């Protein structure tokens, strides 16, 4: 799986389309828009923050590597 910019894809699909092809394009644009988000950066950041901890008072927050890897791989989607 790879991440794409769905808005850019839809805009690029629209270039040069005419006639009947344009009608088919509307169907594919709706299909792209209906797909669920597979990676939510804001949710990943939120989960990293929730899972962060401090070694001592005044230290920088950190997240255990195994936890961070799991959170990033999940894409914030549960």
PDB file of N, CA and C in Angstrom:
ATOM      1  N   UNK A   1       0.846  -1.171   0.000  1.00  0.00           N
ATOM      2  CA  UNK A   1       0.000   0.000   0.000  1.00  0.00           C
ATOM      3  C   UNK A   1       0.891   1.232   0.000  1.00  0.00           C
ATOM      4  N   UNK A   2       0.422   2.277  -0.703  1.00  0.00           N
ATOM      5  CA  UNK A   2       1.133   3.543  -0.668  1.00  0.00           C
ATOM      6  C   UNK A   2       0.134   4.667  -0.452  1.00  0.00           C
ATOM      7  N   UNK A   3       0.607   5.736   0.114  1.00  0.00           N
ATOM      8  CA  UNK A   3      -0.250   6.883   0.377  1.00  0.00           C
ATOM      9  C   UNK A   3      -0.256   7.792  -0.844  1.00  0.00           C
ATOM     10  N   UNK A   4      -1.415   8.302  -1.194  1.00  0.00           N
ATOM     11  CA  UNK A   4      -1.531   9.234  -2.306  1.00  0.00           C
ATOM     12  C   UNK A   4      -2.343  10.440  -1.857  1.00  0.00           C
ATOM     13  N   UNK A   5      -2.270  11.505  -2.622  1.00  0.00           N
ATOM     14  CA  UNK A   5      -3.088  12.689  -2.384  1.00  0.00           C
ATOM     15  C   UNK A   5      -4.335  12.526  -3.246  1.00  0.00           C
ATOM     16  N   UNK A   6      -5.436  12.136  -2.637  1.00  0.00           N
ATOM     17  CA  UNK A   6      -6.671  11.851  -3.375  1.00  0.00           C
ATOM     18  C   UNK A   6      -7.183  13.097  -4.096  1.00  0.00           C
ATOM     19  N   UNK A   7      -7.051  14.272  -3.495  1.00  0.00           N
ATOM     20  CA  UNK A   7      -7.518  15.503  -4.143  1.00  0.00           C
ATOM     21  C   UNK A   7      -6.728  15.775  -5.421  1.00  0.00           C
ATOM     22  N   UNK A   8      -5.420  15.547  -5.366  1.00  0.00           N
ATOM     23  CA  UNK A   8      -4.582  15.730  -6.547  1.00  0.00           C
ATOM     24  C   UNK A   8      -4.934  14.706  -7.628  1.00  0.00           C
ATOM     25  N   UNK A   9      -5.178  13.470  -7.218  1.00  0.00           N
ATOM     26  CA  UNK A   9      -5.569  12.429  -8.166  1.00  0.00           C
ATOM     27  C   UNK A   9      -6.845  12.815  -8.904  1.00  0.00           C
ATOM     28  N   UNK A  10      -7.831  13.267  -8.163  1.00  0.00           N
ATOM     29  CA  UNK A  10      -9.108  13.659  -8.772  1.00  0.00           C
ATOM     30  C   UNK A  10      -8.905  14.823  -9.737  1.00  0.00           C
ATOM     31  N   UNK A  11      -8.103  15.801  -9.342  1.00  0.00           N
ATOM     32  CA  UNK A  11      -7.838  16.947 -10.213  1.00  0.00           C
ATOM     33  C   UNK A  11      -7.123  16.508 -11.486  1.00  0.00           C
ATOM     34  N   UNK A  12      -6.151  15.617 -11.363  1.00  0.00           N
ATOM     35  CA  UNK A  12      -5.412  15.144 -12.532  1.00  0.00           C
ATOM     36  C   UNK A  12      -6.277  14.275 -13.440  1.00  0.00           C
ATOM     37  N   UNK A  13      -7.206  13.526 -12.874  1.00  0.00           N
ATOM     38  CA  UNK A  13      -8.092  12.696 -13.677  1.00  0.00           C
ATOM     39  C   UNK A  13      -8.983  13.564 -14.561  1.00  0.00           C
ATOM     40  N   UNK A  14      -9.272  14.757 -14.118  1.00  0.00           N
ATOM     41  CA  UNK A  14     -10.201  15.647 -14.800  1.00  0.00           C
ATOM     42  C   UNK A  14      -9.587  16.300 -16.040  1.00  0.00           C
ATOM     43  N   UNK A  15      -8.268  16.283 -16.150  1.00  0.00           N
ATOM     44  CA  UNK A  15      -7.595  16.957 -17.260  1.00  0.00           C
ATOM     45  C   UNK A  15      -7.832  16.217 -18.571  1.00  0.00           C
ATOM     46  N   UNK A  16      -8.314  16.929 -19.548  1.00  0.00           N
ATOM     47  CA  UNK A  16      -8.449  16.377 -20.890  1.00  0.00           C
ATOM     48  C   UNK A  16      -9.636  15.462 -21.122  1.00  0.00           C
ATOM     49  N   UNK A  17     -10.491  15.274 -20.135  1.00  0.00           N
ATOM     50  CA  UNK A  17     -11.642  14.386 -20.302  1.00  0.00           C
ATOM     51  C   UNK A  17     -12.775  15.113 -21.010  1.00  0.00           C
ATOM     52  N   UNK A  18     -13.403  14.427 -21.967  1.00  0.00           N
ATOM     53  CA  UNK A  18     -14.520  15.008 -22.697  1.00  0.00           C
ATOM     54  C   UNK A  18     -15.574  13.946 -22.944  1.00  0.00           C
ATOM     55  N   UNK A  19     -16.779  14.394 -23.219  1.00  0.00           N
ATOM     56  CA  UNK A  19     -17.872  13.518 -23.636  1.00  0.00           C
ATOM     57  C   UNK A  19     -18.193  12.417 -22.653  1.00  0.00           C
ATOM     58  N   UNK A  20     -18.357  11.191 -23.180  1.00  0.00           N
ATOM     59  CA  UNK A  20     -18.745  10.030 -22.383  1.00  0.00           C
ATOM     60  C   UNK A  20     -17.701   9.713 -21.316  1.00  0.00           C
ATOM     61  N   UNK A  21     -16.446   9.908 -21.647  1.00  0.00           N
ATOM     62  CA  UNK A  21     -15.366   9.636 -20.681  1.00  0.00           C
ATOM     63  C   UNK A  21     -15.550  10.471 -19.428  1.00  0.00           C
ATOM     64  N   UNK A  22     -16.050  11.699 -19.587  1.00  0.00           N
ATOM     65  CA  UNK A  22     -16.273  12.573 -18.441  1.00  0.00           C
ATOM     66  C   UNK A  22     -17.341  12.004 -17.516  1.00  0.00           C
ATOM     67  N   UNK A  23     -18.359  11.356 -18.068  1.00  0.00           N
ATOM     68  CA  UNK A  23     -19.410  10.734 -17.254  1.00  0.00           C
ATOM     69  C   UNK A  23     -18.839   9.561 -16.443  1.00  0.00           C
ATOM     70  N   UNK A  24     -17.995   8.751 -17.073  1.00  0.00           N
ATOM     71  CA  UNK A  24     -17.348   7.648 -16.351  1.00  0.00           C
ATOM     72  C   UNK A  24     -16.429   8.193 -15.263  1.00  0.00           C
ATOM     73  N   UNK A  25     -15.764   9.289 -15.575  1.00  0.00           N
ATOM     74  CA  UNK A  25     -14.845   9.894 -14.618  1.00  0.00           C
ATOM     75  C   UNK A  25     -15.561  10.277 -13.330  1.00  0.00           C
ATOM     76  N   UNK A  26     -16.772  10.795 -13.431  1.00  0.00           N
ATOM     77  CA  UNK A  26     -17.533  11.170 -12.235  1.00  0.00           C
ATOM     78  C   UNK A  26     -17.706   9.975 -11.305  1.00  0.00           C
ATOM     79  N   UNK A  27     -17.958   8.803 -11.883  1.00  0.00           N
ATOM     80  CA  UNK A  27     -18.097   7.585 -11.072  1.00  0.00           C
ATOM     81  C   UNK A  27     -16.800   7.292 -10.333  1.00  0.00           C
ATOM     82  N   UNK A  28     -15.669   7.357 -11.030  1.00  0.00           N
ATOM     83  CA  UNK A  28     -14.382   7.057 -10.394  1.00  0.00           C
ATOM     84  C   UNK A  28     -14.009   8.106  -9.354  1.00  0.00           C
ATOM     85  N   UNK A  29     -14.350   9.361  -9.602  1.00  0.00           N
ATOM     86  CA  UNK A  29     -14.087  10.391  -8.611  1.00  0.00           C
ATOM     87  C   UNK A  29     -14.897  10.139  -7.341  1.00  0.00           C
ATOM     88  N   UNK A  30     -16.145   9.734  -7.492  1.00  0.00           N
ATOM     89  CA  UNK A  30     -16.973   9.413  -6.322  1.00  0.00           C
ATOM     90  C   UNK A  30     -16.382   8.211  -5.575  1.00  0.00           C
ATOM     91  N   UNK A  31     -15.888   7.225  -6.322  1.00  0.00           N
ATOM     92  CA  UNK A  31     -15.301   6.043  -5.689  1.00  0.00           C
ATOM     93  C   UNK A  31     -14.072   6.427  -4.867  1.00  0.00           C
ATOM     94  N   UNK A  32     -13.236   7.297  -5.396  1.00  0.00           N
ATOM     95  CA  UNK A  32     -12.045   7.754  -4.660  1.00  0.00           C
ATOM     96  C   UNK A  32     -12.480   8.511  -3.409  1.00  0.00           C
ATOM     97  N   UNK A  33     -13.455   9.393  -3.540  1.00  0.00           N
ATOM     98  CA  UNK A  33     -13.923  10.179  -2.391  1.00  0.00           C
ATOM     99  C   UNK A  33     -14.563   9.313  -1.313  1.00  0.00           C
ATOM    100  N   UNK A  34     -15.153   8.189  -1.702  1.00  0.00           N
ATOM    101  CA  UNK A  34     -15.824   7.315  -0.737  1.00  0.00           C
ATOM    102  C   UNK A  34     -14.866   6.400   0.023  1.00  0.00           C
ATOM    103  N   UNK A  35     -13.615   6.303  -0.437  1.00  0.00           N
ATOM    104  CA  UNK A  35     -12.650   5.436   0.238  1.00  0.00           C
ATOM    105  C   UNK A  35     -12.297   6.002   1.612  1.00  0.00           C
ATOM    106  N   UNK A  36     -12.187   5.131   2.617  1.00  0.00           N
ATOM    107  CA  UNK A  36     -11.825   5.620   3.953  1.00  0.00           C
ATOM    108  C   UNK A  36     -10.367   6.066   3.996  1.00  0.00           C
ATOM    109  N   UNK A  37     -10.083   6.955   4.929  1.00  0.00           N
ATOM    110  CA  UNK A  37      -8.712   7.402   5.140  1.00  0.00           C
ATOM    111  C   UNK A  37      -7.895   6.243   5.685  1.00  0.00           C
ATOM    112  N   UNK A  38      -6.741   5.995   5.077  1.00  0.00           N
ATOM    113  CA  UNK A  38      -5.925   4.873   5.533  1.00  0.00           C
ATOM    114  C   UNK A  38      -4.815   5.320   6.473  1.00  0.00           C
ATOM    115  N   UNK A  39      -4.577   6.623   6.572  1.00  0.00           N
ATOM    116  CA  UNK A  39      -3.532   7.126   7.454  1.00  0.00           C
ATOM    117  C   UNK A  39      -3.943   8.519   7.919  1.00  0.00           C
ATOM    118  N   UNK A  40      -4.044   8.696   9.209  1.00  0.00           N
ATOM    119  CA  UNK A  40      -4.469   9.968   9.766  1.00  0.00           C
ATOM    120  C   UNK A  40      -3.337  10.533  10.622  1.00  0.00           C
ATOM    121  N   UNK A  41      -2.601  11.493  10.079  1.00  0.00           N
ATOM    122  CA  UNK A  41      -1.440  12.061  10.759  1.00  0.00           C
ATOM    123  C   UNK A  41      -1.814  12.651  12.115  1.00  0.00           C
ATOM    124  N   UNK A  42      -2.949  13.339  12.179  1.00  0.00           N
ATOM    125  CA  UNK A  42      -3.358  13.944  13.453  1.00  0.00           C
ATOM    126  C   UNK A  42      -3.615  12.887  14.517  1.00  0.00           C
ATOM    127  N   UNK A  43      -4.239  11.774  14.142  1.00  0.00           N
ATOM    128  CA  UNK A  43      -4.495  10.704  15.109  1.00  0.00           C
ATOM    129  C   UNK A  43      -3.196  10.030  15.536  1.00  0.00           C
ATOM    130  N   UNK A  44      -2.246   9.886  14.610  1.00  0.00           N
ATOM    131  CA  UNK A  44      -0.946   9.310  14.971  1.00  0.00           C
ATOM    132  C   UNK A  44      -0.271  10.205  15.998  1.00  0.00           C
ATOM    133  N   UNK A  45      -0.237  11.507  15.733  1.00  0.00           N
ATOM    134  CA  UNK A  45       0.390  12.452  16.672  1.00  0.00           C
ATOM    135  C   UNK A  45      -0.299  12.409  18.029  1.00  0.00           C
ATOM    136  N   UNK A  46      -1.632  12.339  18.011  1.00  0.00           N
ATOM    137  CA  UNK A  46      -2.387  12.284  19.264  1.00  0.00           C
ATOM    138  C   UNK A  46      -2.051  11.021  20.055  1.00  0.00           C
ATOM    139  N   UNK A  47      -1.999   9.878  19.373  1.00  0.00           N
ATOM    140  CA  UNK A  47      -1.682   8.625  20.069  1.00  0.00           C
ATOM    141  C   UNK A  47      -0.258   8.628  20.600  1.00  0.00           C
ATOM    142  N   UNK A  48       0.684   9.217  19.855  1.00  0.00           N
ATOM    143  CA  UNK A  48       2.056   9.316  20.340  1.00  0.00           C
ATOM    144  C   UNK A  48       2.110  10.168  21.602  1.00  0.00           C
ATOM    145  N   UNK A  49       1.360  11.263  21.587  1.00  0.00           N
ATOM    146  CA  UNK A  49       1.323  12.144  22.758  1.00  0.00           C
ATOM    147  C   UNK A  49       0.718  11.433  23.965  1.00  0.00           C
ATOM    148  N   UNK A  50      -0.374  10.718  23.748  1.00  0.00           N
ATOM    149  CA  UNK A  50      -1.045  10.002  24.838  1.00  0.00           C
ATOM    150  C   UNK A  50      -0.131   8.922  25.419  1.00  0.00           C
ATOM    151  N   UNK A  51       0.659   8.284  24.555  1.00  0.00           N
ATOM    152  CA  UNK A  51       1.529   7.202  24.994  1.00  0.00           C
ATOM    153  C   UNK A  51       2.897   7.676  25.470  1.00  0.00           C
ATOM    154  N   UNK A  52       3.131   8.985  25.462  1.00  0.00           N
ATOM    155  CA  UNK A  52       4.433   9.484  25.901  1.00  0.00           C
ATOM    156  C   UNK A  52       4.516   9.459  27.425  1.00  0.00           C
ATOM    157  N   UNK A  53       5.742   9.435  27.899  1.00  0.00           N
ATOM    158  CA  UNK A  53       5.975   9.412  29.348  1.00  0.00           C
ATOM    159  C   UNK A  53       7.263  10.168  29.651  1.00  0.00           C
ATOM    160  N   UNK A  54       7.512  10.414  30.915  1.00  0.00           N
ATOM    161  CA  UNK A  54       8.700  11.129  31.353  1.00  0.00           C
ATOM    162  C   UNK A  54       9.507  10.213  32.260  1.00  0.00           C
ATOM    163  N   UNK A  55      10.828  10.187  32.061  1.00  0.00           N
ATOM    164  CA  UNK A  55      11.692   9.390  32.931  1.00  0.00           C
ATOM    165  C   UNK A  55      11.773  10.039  34.305  1.00  0.00           C
ATOM    166  N   UNK A  56      11.922  11.339  34.333  1.00  0.00           N
ATOM    167  CA  UNK A  56      12.000  12.083  35.590  1.00  0.00           C
ATOM    168  C   UNK A  56      11.327  13.429  35.392  1.00  0.00           C
ATOM    169  N   UNK A  57      10.997  14.069  36.468  1.00  0.00           N
ATOM    170  CA  UNK A  57      10.401  15.407  36.432  1.00  0.00           C
ATOM    171  C   UNK A  57      11.302  16.342  35.626  1.00  0.00           C
ATOM    172  N   UNK A  58      10.742  17.072  34.682  1.00  0.00           N
ATOM    173  CA  UNK A  58      11.509  18.036  33.893  1.00  0.00           C
ATOM    174  C   UNK A  58      12.163  17.459  32.653  1.00  0.00           C
ATOM    175  N   UNK A  59      12.163  16.140  32.498  1.00  0.00           N
ATOM    176  CA  UNK A  59      12.743  15.519  31.293  1.00  0.00           C
ATOM    177  C   UNK A  59      11.823  15.706  30.097  1.00  0.00           C
ATOM    178  N   UNK A  60      12.387  15.516  28.920  1.00  0.00           N
ATOM    179  CA  UNK A  60      11.588  15.524  27.694  1.00  0.00           C
ATOM    180  C   UNK A  60      10.734  14.260  27.658  1.00  0.00           C
ATOM    181  N   UNK A  61       9.552  14.372  27.084  1.00  0.00           N
ATOM    182  CA  UNK A  61       8.671  13.208  26.940  1.00  0.00           C
ATOM    183  C   UNK A  61       9.258  12.252  25.913  1.00  0.00           C
ATOM    184  N   UNK A  62       8.998  10.961  26.097  1.00  0.00           N
ATOM    185  CA  UNK A  62       9.451   9.970  25.131  1.00  0.00           C
ATOM    186  C   UNK A  62       8.403   8.871  25.009  1.00  0.00           C
ATOM    187  N   UNK A  63       8.487   8.128  23.928  1.00  0.00           N
ATOM    188  CA  UNK A  63       7.609   6.988  23.682  1.00  0.00           C
ATOM    189  C   UNK A  63       8.518   5.796  23.421  1.00  0.00           C
ATOM    190  N   UNK A  64       8.195   4.671  24.014  1.00  0.00           N
ATOM    191  CA  UNK A  64       8.980   3.465  23.790  1.00  0.00           C
ATOM    192  C   UNK A  64       8.950   3.129  22.294  1.00  0.00           C
ATOM    193  N   UNK A  65      10.084   2.693  21.753  1.00  0.00           N
ATOM    194  CA  UNK A  65      10.210   2.443  20.322  1.00  0.00           C
ATOM    195  C   UNK A  65       9.157   1.466  19.816  1.00  0.00           C
ATOM    196  N   UNK A  66       8.942   0.365  20.509  1.00  0.00           N
ATOM    197  CA  UNK A  66       7.943  -0.628  20.067  1.00  0.00           C
ATOM    198  C   UNK A  66       6.549  -0.003  19.977  1.00  0.00           C
ATOM    199  N   UNK A  67       6.209   0.829  20.967  1.00  0.00           N
ATOM    200  CA  UNK A  67       4.907   1.504  20.950  1.00  0.00           C
ATOM    201  C   UNK A  67       4.821   2.482  19.783  1.00  0.00           C
ATOM    202  N   UNK A  68       5.886   3.250  19.570  1.00  0.00           N
ATOM    203  CA  UNK A  68       5.892   4.236  18.490  1.00  0.00           C
ATOM    204  C   UNK A  68       5.754   3.559  17.128  1.00  0.00           C
ATOM    205  N   UNK A  69       6.462   2.468  16.929  1.00  0.00           N
ATOM    206  CA  UNK A  69       6.385   1.733  15.662  1.00  0.00           C
ATOM    207  C   UNK A  69       4.969   1.220  15.427  1.00  0.00           C
ATOM    208  N   UNK A  70       4.353   0.666  16.453  1.00  0.00           N
ATOM    209  CA  UNK A  70       2.981   0.157  16.326  1.00  0.00           C
ATOM    210  C   UNK A  70       2.017   1.280  15.981  1.00  0.00           C
ATOM    211  N   UNK A  71       2.177   2.440  16.628  1.00  0.00           N
ATOM    212  CA  UNK A  71       1.288   3.574  16.393  1.00  0.00           C
ATOM    213  C   UNK A  71       1.453   4.083  14.961  1.00  0.00           C
ATOM    214  N   UNK A  72       2.692   4.240  14.517  1.00  0.00           N
ATOM    215  CA  UNK A  72       2.940   4.742  13.154  1.00  0.00           C
ATOM    216  C   UNK A  72       2.435   3.754  12.117  1.00  0.00           C
ATOM    217  N   UNK A  73       2.675   2.462  12.320  1.00  0.00           N
ATOM    218  CA  UNK A  73       2.197   1.454  11.362  1.00  0.00           C
ATOM    219  C   UNK A  73       0.677   1.420  11.282  1.00  0.00           C
ATOM    220  N   UNK A  74       0.003   1.695  12.390  1.00  0.00           N
ATOM    221  CA  UNK A  74      -1.456   1.656  12.384  1.00  0.00           C
ATOM    222  C   UNK A  74      -2.051   2.832  11.621  1.00  0.00           C
ATOM    223  N   UNK A  75      -1.272   3.880  11.439  1.00  0.00           N
ATOM    224  CA  UNK A  75      -1.752   5.048  10.722  1.00  0.00           C
ATOM    225  C   UNK A  75      -2.790   5.842  11.488  1.00  0.00           C
ATOM    226  N   UNK A  76      -2.893   5.582  12.773  1.00  0.00           N
ATOM    227  CA  UNK A  76      -3.881   6.286  13.579  1.00  0.00           C
ATOM    228  C   UNK A  76      -5.268   5.720  13.444  1.00  0.00           C
ATOM    229  N   UNK A  77      -5.421   4.733  12.590  1.00  0.00           N
ATOM    230  CA  UNK A  77      -6.716   4.120  12.352  1.00  0.00           C
ATOM    231  C   UNK A  77      -6.818   2.870  13.242  1.00  0.00           C
ATOM    232  N   UNK A  78      -7.896   2.803  13.984  1.00  0.00           N
ATOM    233  CA  UNK A  78      -8.009   1.666  14.912  1.00  0.00           C
ATOM    234  C   UNK A  78      -8.947   0.604  14.383  1.00  0.00           C
TER     235      UNK A  78
END
